[in-house]
Amino acid sequence: MKKAAAISSVLDVPGLPANPFGETGSPSVTVPAGKHLVVETVSVQVDVTPLGSQLEAFVNFTCGGKSVQLFVPLTFAYGQPSNGYDTYVALKAVRLYVDPGTVVSVTTYSPTGSTGTLFVTVSGYLT
């Protein structure tokens, strides 16, 4: 009941999007069928082993029927000697237009290690 009231109060504020959207996926988020997603923020968390490995991340999506791959600069967050993984993160303000029924996903590349769990979080609105 409180959740619905909070959403209704957001939807009634002039200037805010009528259809807010936010979701976390591992490693992807699906856009609802019949709706375009305008992504305003994207967050990525990835880990890599062994400690000290190099790592790159990319956010992938479909815009206007074309595949787009966006490089996301990562920042080292911490190393975990107990499991041998380094964790990297990113949070970026963006404007991505994602086609209905497609996915926003994160992929990685490491020339010196192997990646573990990948998380992507997107927030924005549906049109």
Short mmCIF file of N, CA and C in Angstrom, two decimals:
data_model
loop_
_atom_site.label_atom_id
_atom_site.label_comp_id
_atom_site.label_asym_id
_atom_site.label_seq_id
_atom_site.Cartn_x
_atom_site.Cartn_y
_atom_site.Cartn_z
N MET A 1 0.82 -1.18 0.00
CA MET A 1 0.00 0.00 0.00
C MET A 1 0.87 1.26 0.00
N LYS A 2 1.91 1.28 0.84
CA LYS A 2 2.79 2.44 0.89
C LYS A 2 3.57 2.60 -0.39
N LYS A 3 3.98 1.46 -1.01
CA LYS A 3 4.74 1.51 -2.25
C LYS A 3 3.91 2.18 -3.34
N ALA A 4 2.65 1.79 -3.47
CA ALA A 4 1.78 2.38 -4.49
C ALA A 4 1.58 3.86 -4.24
N ALA A 5 1.44 4.25 -2.98
CA ALA A 5 1.26 5.66 -2.66
C ALA A 5 2.51 6.45 -3.02
N ALA A 6 3.69 5.88 -2.76
CA ALA A 6 4.94 6.56 -3.09
C ALA A 6 5.09 6.73 -4.59
N ILE A 7 4.75 5.69 -5.36
CA ILE A 7 4.83 5.78 -6.82
C ILE A 7 3.83 6.80 -7.34
N SER A 8 2.61 6.79 -6.81
CA SER A 8 1.61 7.76 -7.25
C SER A 8 2.07 9.18 -6.98
N SER A 9 2.72 9.41 -5.83
CA SER A 9 3.16 10.76 -5.52
C SER A 9 4.26 11.21 -6.48
N VAL A 10 5.12 10.30 -6.95
CA VAL A 10 6.15 10.64 -7.93
C VAL A 10 5.50 10.95 -9.28
N LEU A 11 4.50 10.16 -9.66
CA LEU A 11 3.87 10.35 -10.96
C LEU A 11 3.09 11.64 -11.04
N ASP A 12 2.69 12.19 -9.92
CA ASP A 12 1.88 13.41 -9.90
C ASP A 12 2.71 14.68 -9.85
N VAL A 13 4.03 14.57 -9.75
CA VAL A 13 4.90 15.74 -9.66
C VAL A 13 5.21 16.25 -11.06
N PRO A 14 4.84 17.51 -11.37
CA PRO A 14 5.14 18.05 -12.69
C PRO A 14 6.64 18.05 -12.96
N GLY A 15 7.03 17.69 -14.19
CA GLY A 15 8.42 17.70 -14.58
C GLY A 15 9.13 16.37 -14.38
N LEU A 16 8.55 15.45 -13.63
CA LEU A 16 9.15 14.14 -13.45
C LEU A 16 8.56 13.17 -14.48
N PRO A 17 9.32 12.14 -14.87
CA PRO A 17 8.81 11.21 -15.88
C PRO A 17 7.56 10.48 -15.40
N ALA A 18 6.65 10.25 -16.33
CA ALA A 18 5.40 9.57 -16.01
C ALA A 18 5.60 8.08 -15.77
N ASN A 19 6.64 7.49 -16.37
CA ASN A 19 6.88 6.05 -16.26
C ASN A 19 8.31 5.76 -15.83
N PRO A 20 8.66 6.04 -14.55
CA PRO A 20 10.02 5.78 -14.11
C PRO A 20 10.36 4.30 -14.19
N PHE A 21 11.65 4.00 -14.44
CA PHE A 21 12.10 2.62 -14.58
C PHE A 21 13.46 2.48 -13.93
N GLY A 22 13.64 1.44 -13.16
CA GLY A 22 14.93 1.13 -12.57
C GLY A 22 15.00 -0.35 -12.29
N GLU A 23 16.12 -0.96 -12.65
CA GLU A 23 16.26 -2.40 -12.45
C GLU A 23 17.73 -2.80 -12.47
N THR A 24 18.03 -3.86 -11.70
CA THR A 24 19.37 -4.44 -11.68
C THR A 24 19.30 -5.84 -12.25
N GLY A 25 20.28 -6.19 -13.09
CA GLY A 25 20.33 -7.53 -13.66
C GLY A 25 21.74 -8.07 -13.63
N SER A 26 21.83 -9.38 -13.72
CA SER A 26 23.13 -10.04 -13.73
C SER A 26 23.14 -11.09 -14.83
N PRO A 27 23.57 -10.76 -16.02
CA PRO A 27 24.27 -9.56 -16.45
C PRO A 27 23.43 -8.62 -17.30
N SER A 28 22.07 -8.76 -17.29
CA SER A 28 21.29 -7.91 -18.19
C SER A 28 19.95 -7.53 -17.58
N VAL A 29 19.35 -6.49 -18.18
CA VAL A 29 18.03 -5.99 -17.83
C VAL A 29 17.21 -5.97 -19.11
N THR A 30 15.98 -6.48 -19.06
CA THR A 30 15.12 -6.52 -20.24
C THR A 30 14.16 -5.33 -20.24
N VAL A 31 14.05 -4.68 -21.39
CA VAL A 31 13.11 -3.58 -21.58
C VAL A 31 11.74 -4.18 -21.86
N PRO A 32 10.69 -3.68 -21.20
CA PRO A 32 9.35 -4.21 -21.45
C PRO A 32 8.96 -4.09 -22.93
N ALA A 33 8.25 -5.10 -23.41
CA ALA A 33 7.77 -5.07 -24.80
C ALA A 33 6.85 -3.87 -25.00
N GLY A 34 6.95 -3.25 -26.14
CA GLY A 34 6.08 -2.13 -26.49
C GLY A 34 6.49 -0.79 -25.88
N LYS A 35 7.59 -0.76 -25.14
CA LYS A 35 8.05 0.49 -24.51
C LYS A 35 9.51 0.73 -24.84
N HIS A 36 9.85 1.97 -25.18
CA HIS A 36 11.25 2.37 -25.31
C HIS A 36 11.75 2.75 -23.93
N LEU A 37 13.01 2.47 -23.66
CA LEU A 37 13.62 2.85 -22.39
C LEU A 37 14.63 3.96 -22.65
N VAL A 38 14.49 5.04 -21.93
CA VAL A 38 15.50 6.10 -21.94
C VAL A 38 16.29 5.94 -20.64
N VAL A 39 17.54 5.51 -20.77
CA VAL A 39 18.40 5.29 -19.61
C VAL A 39 19.12 6.59 -19.28
N GLU A 40 19.02 7.01 -18.03
CA GLU A 40 19.68 8.24 -17.59
C GLU A 40 20.89 7.97 -16.71
N THR A 41 20.92 6.83 -16.03
CA THR A 41 22.10 6.42 -15.28
C THR A 41 22.34 4.94 -15.48
N VAL A 42 23.61 4.59 -15.54
CA VAL A 42 24.00 3.19 -15.65
C VAL A 42 25.09 2.94 -14.62
N SER A 43 24.94 1.84 -13.90
CA SER A 43 25.91 1.44 -12.89
C SER A 43 26.38 0.03 -13.21
N VAL A 44 27.67 -0.21 -13.04
CA VAL A 44 28.25 -1.52 -13.34
C VAL A 44 29.11 -1.95 -12.16
N GLN A 45 29.00 -3.22 -11.81
CA GLN A 45 29.91 -3.83 -10.83
C GLN A 45 30.37 -5.15 -11.40
N VAL A 46 31.68 -5.34 -11.47
CA VAL A 46 32.25 -6.58 -12.01
C VAL A 46 33.43 -6.99 -11.16
N ASP A 47 33.72 -8.29 -11.16
CA ASP A 47 34.92 -8.74 -10.46
C ASP A 47 35.75 -9.61 -11.38
N VAL A 48 37.04 -9.72 -11.03
CA VAL A 48 38.00 -10.42 -11.86
C VAL A 48 39.02 -11.13 -10.97
N THR A 49 39.46 -12.29 -11.42
CA THR A 49 40.50 -13.03 -10.72
C THR A 49 41.58 -13.39 -11.72
N PRO A 50 42.84 -13.45 -11.33
CA PRO A 50 43.40 -13.25 -10.00
C PRO A 50 43.51 -11.76 -9.65
N LEU A 51 43.85 -11.49 -8.40
CA LEU A 51 44.07 -10.12 -7.95
C LEU A 51 45.08 -9.44 -8.87
N GLY A 52 44.83 -8.16 -9.17
CA GLY A 52 45.74 -7.40 -10.02
C GLY A 52 45.50 -7.54 -11.51
N SER A 53 44.44 -8.25 -11.90
CA SER A 53 44.15 -8.43 -13.33
C SER A 53 43.62 -7.15 -13.96
N GLN A 54 43.86 -7.01 -15.24
CA GLN A 54 43.32 -5.89 -16.00
C GLN A 54 41.89 -6.23 -16.40
N LEU A 55 41.04 -5.19 -16.54
CA LEU A 55 39.63 -5.43 -16.82
C LEU A 55 39.01 -4.26 -17.57
N GLU A 56 38.21 -4.57 -18.58
CA GLU A 56 37.43 -3.57 -19.32
C GLU A 56 35.97 -3.99 -19.25
N ALA A 57 35.05 -3.00 -19.29
CA ALA A 57 33.62 -3.31 -19.28
C ALA A 57 32.91 -2.54 -20.39
N PHE A 58 31.84 -3.15 -20.90
CA PHE A 58 31.05 -2.57 -21.96
C PHE A 58 29.57 -2.75 -21.64
N VAL A 59 28.79 -1.72 -21.90
CA VAL A 59 27.33 -1.82 -21.81
C VAL A 59 26.82 -1.96 -23.23
N ASN A 60 25.99 -2.97 -23.45
CA ASN A 60 25.48 -3.29 -24.78
C ASN A 60 23.97 -3.10 -24.81
N PHE A 61 23.48 -2.51 -25.90
CA PHE A 61 22.03 -2.30 -26.05
C PHE A 61 21.70 -2.14 -27.52
N THR A 62 20.40 -2.11 -27.81
CA THR A 62 19.93 -1.94 -29.19
C THR A 62 19.20 -0.61 -29.29
N CYS A 63 19.58 0.22 -30.26
CA CYS A 63 18.97 1.53 -30.48
C CYS A 63 18.64 1.66 -31.96
N GLY A 64 17.37 1.86 -32.28
CA GLY A 64 16.97 1.99 -33.68
C GLY A 64 17.28 0.74 -34.48
N GLY A 65 17.22 -0.41 -33.82
CA GLY A 65 17.49 -1.67 -34.49
C GLY A 65 18.97 -2.00 -34.67
N LYS A 66 19.84 -1.14 -34.18
CA LYS A 66 21.28 -1.37 -34.32
C LYS A 66 21.91 -1.67 -32.97
N SER A 67 22.85 -2.61 -32.98
CA SER A 67 23.58 -2.96 -31.76
C SER A 67 24.60 -1.87 -31.44
N VAL A 68 24.62 -1.47 -30.17
CA VAL A 68 25.55 -0.44 -29.71
C VAL A 68 26.35 -1.02 -28.54
N GLN A 69 27.66 -0.75 -28.54
CA GLN A 69 28.51 -1.17 -27.43
C GLN A 69 29.19 0.08 -26.87
N LEU A 70 28.93 0.37 -25.60
CA LEU A 70 29.44 1.56 -24.94
C LEU A 70 30.53 1.16 -23.95
N PHE A 71 31.74 1.68 -24.14
CA PHE A 71 32.83 1.43 -23.20
C PHE A 71 32.53 2.17 -21.90
N VAL A 72 32.71 1.49 -20.78
CA VAL A 72 32.47 2.08 -19.47
C VAL A 72 33.77 2.05 -18.66
N PRO A 73 34.37 3.21 -18.39
CA PRO A 73 35.59 3.24 -17.58
C PRO A 73 35.30 2.75 -16.16
N LEU A 74 36.10 1.83 -15.69
CA LEU A 74 35.91 1.24 -14.36
C LEU A 74 36.89 1.84 -13.36
N THR A 75 36.47 1.83 -12.10
CA THR A 75 37.32 2.24 -11.00
C THR A 75 37.51 1.05 -10.07
N PHE A 76 38.75 0.80 -9.67
CA PHE A 76 39.03 -0.28 -8.71
C PHE A 76 38.35 0.05 -7.39
N ALA A 77 37.59 -0.89 -6.84
CA ALA A 77 36.91 -0.68 -5.56
C ALA A 77 37.67 -1.34 -4.42
N TYR A 78 37.97 -2.65 -4.55
CA TYR A 78 38.70 -3.36 -3.51
C TYR A 78 39.12 -4.74 -4.00
N GLY A 79 40.12 -5.29 -3.33
CA GLY A 79 40.57 -6.65 -3.58
C GLY A 79 40.18 -7.53 -2.41
N GLN A 80 39.85 -8.76 -2.68
CA GLN A 80 39.43 -9.69 -1.63
C GLN A 80 40.39 -10.89 -1.64
N PRO A 81 41.47 -10.82 -0.84
CA PRO A 81 42.45 -11.91 -0.84
C PRO A 81 41.85 -13.27 -0.49
N SER A 82 40.79 -13.30 0.29
CA SER A 82 40.21 -14.58 0.71
C SER A 82 39.64 -15.37 -0.46
N ASN A 83 39.16 -14.67 -1.51
CA ASN A 83 38.63 -15.41 -2.67
C ASN A 83 39.40 -15.11 -3.95
N GLY A 84 40.38 -14.20 -3.90
CA GLY A 84 41.23 -13.91 -5.04
C GLY A 84 40.61 -13.02 -6.11
N TYR A 85 39.56 -12.26 -5.76
CA TYR A 85 38.90 -11.40 -6.73
C TYR A 85 39.12 -9.92 -6.41
N ASP A 86 39.32 -9.12 -7.47
CA ASP A 86 39.27 -7.67 -7.40
C ASP A 86 37.89 -7.24 -7.89
N THR A 87 37.32 -6.22 -7.25
CA THR A 87 36.01 -5.70 -7.66
C THR A 87 36.20 -4.30 -8.24
N TYR A 88 35.56 -4.07 -9.37
CA TYR A 88 35.58 -2.78 -10.05
C TYR A 88 34.14 -2.27 -10.20
N VAL A 89 33.98 -0.93 -10.19
CA VAL A 89 32.66 -0.33 -10.28
C VAL A 89 32.68 0.88 -11.21
N ALA A 90 31.48 1.27 -11.65
CA ALA A 90 31.31 2.49 -12.43
C ALA A 90 29.89 2.99 -12.23
N LEU A 91 29.72 4.28 -12.25
CA LEU A 91 28.40 4.93 -12.23
C LEU A 91 28.49 6.11 -13.17
N LYS A 92 27.66 6.10 -14.20
CA LYS A 92 27.73 7.14 -15.23
C LYS A 92 26.36 7.73 -15.53
N ALA A 93 26.32 9.04 -15.70
CA ALA A 93 25.15 9.70 -16.22
C ALA A 93 25.21 9.56 -17.74
N VAL A 94 24.14 9.08 -18.33
CA VAL A 94 24.11 8.81 -19.77
C VAL A 94 22.75 9.22 -20.33
N ARG A 95 22.61 9.11 -21.63
CA ARG A 95 21.31 9.21 -22.28
C ARG A 95 21.32 8.14 -23.36
N LEU A 96 20.79 6.96 -23.02
CA LEU A 96 20.73 5.83 -23.94
C LEU A 96 19.28 5.58 -24.32
N TYR A 97 19.02 5.36 -25.59
CA TYR A 97 17.66 5.08 -26.07
C TYR A 97 17.62 3.61 -26.48
N VAL A 98 16.88 2.82 -25.72
CA VAL A 98 16.90 1.37 -25.88
C VAL A 98 15.56 0.90 -26.46
N ASP A 99 15.65 0.06 -27.49
CA ASP A 99 14.47 -0.44 -28.19
C ASP A 99 13.61 -1.34 -27.31
N PRO A 100 12.29 -1.37 -27.59
CA PRO A 100 11.37 -2.23 -26.84
C PRO A 100 11.74 -3.71 -26.94
N GLY A 101 11.56 -4.43 -25.82
CA GLY A 101 11.75 -5.87 -25.81
C GLY A 101 13.19 -6.34 -25.95
N THR A 102 14.15 -5.42 -25.92
CA THR A 102 15.57 -5.80 -26.02
C THR A 102 16.21 -5.75 -24.64
N VAL A 103 17.50 -5.99 -24.57
CA VAL A 103 18.17 -5.99 -23.27
C VAL A 103 19.30 -4.96 -23.22
N VAL A 104 19.58 -4.52 -21.99
CA VAL A 104 20.78 -3.76 -21.68
C VAL A 104 21.65 -4.73 -20.90
N SER A 105 22.85 -4.98 -21.39
CA SER A 105 23.70 -5.96 -20.72
C SER A 105 25.11 -5.41 -20.51
N VAL A 106 25.84 -6.05 -19.61
CA VAL A 106 27.24 -5.70 -19.38
C VAL A 106 28.08 -6.91 -19.78
N THR A 107 29.16 -6.64 -20.51
CA THR A 107 30.14 -7.66 -20.85
C THR A 107 31.51 -7.13 -20.46
N THR A 108 32.46 -8.04 -20.31
CA THR A 108 33.80 -7.64 -19.89
C THR A 108 34.85 -8.31 -20.76
N TYR A 109 36.04 -7.76 -20.67
CA TYR A 109 37.20 -8.37 -21.31
C TYR A 109 38.38 -8.20 -20.37
N SER A 110 39.12 -9.28 -20.15
CA SER A 110 40.33 -9.24 -19.34
C SER A 110 41.43 -10.02 -20.05
N PRO A 111 42.50 -9.33 -20.45
CA PRO A 111 43.61 -10.04 -21.08
C PRO A 111 44.47 -10.83 -20.10
N THR A 112 44.24 -10.60 -18.79
CA THR A 112 45.11 -11.21 -17.78
C THR A 112 44.37 -12.04 -16.74
N GLY A 113 43.05 -12.16 -16.86
CA GLY A 113 42.31 -12.89 -15.83
C GLY A 113 40.97 -13.40 -16.34
N SER A 114 40.15 -13.84 -15.40
CA SER A 114 38.81 -14.34 -15.69
C SER A 114 37.80 -13.56 -14.86
N THR A 115 36.71 -13.15 -15.51
CA THR A 115 35.71 -12.38 -14.79
C THR A 115 34.77 -13.31 -14.02
N GLY A 116 34.19 -12.74 -12.98
CA GLY A 116 33.21 -13.45 -12.16
C GLY A 116 31.83 -12.90 -12.42
N THR A 117 31.18 -12.45 -11.37
CA THR A 117 29.82 -11.95 -11.44
C THR A 117 29.78 -10.55 -12.05
N LEU A 118 28.79 -10.31 -12.92
CA LEU A 118 28.59 -9.02 -13.57
C LEU A 118 27.23 -8.48 -13.16
N PHE A 119 27.18 -7.21 -12.77
CA PHE A 119 25.91 -6.57 -12.45
C PHE A 119 25.79 -5.28 -13.25
N VAL A 120 24.60 -5.02 -13.77
CA VAL A 120 24.30 -3.74 -14.40
C VAL A 120 23.00 -3.21 -13.80
N THR A 121 22.98 -1.94 -13.48
CA THR A 121 21.77 -1.28 -12.97
C THR A 121 21.50 -0.10 -13.88
N VAL A 122 20.25 0.02 -14.33
CA VAL A 122 19.85 1.15 -15.15
C VAL A 122 18.68 1.85 -14.49
N SER A 123 18.65 3.17 -14.66
CA SER A 123 17.49 3.93 -14.22
C SER A 123 17.18 4.97 -15.28
N GLY A 124 15.91 5.26 -15.42
CA GLY A 124 15.44 6.21 -16.42
C GLY A 124 13.94 6.17 -16.49
N TYR A 125 13.41 6.15 -17.72
CA TYR A 125 11.96 6.14 -17.85
C TYR A 125 11.55 5.46 -19.16
N LEU A 126 10.32 4.97 -19.17
CA LEU A 126 9.76 4.32 -20.34
C LEU A 126 8.90 5.29 -21.13
N THR A 127 8.95 5.16 -22.47
CA THR A 127 8.09 6.00 -23.31
C THR A 127 7.28 5.12 -24.22
#
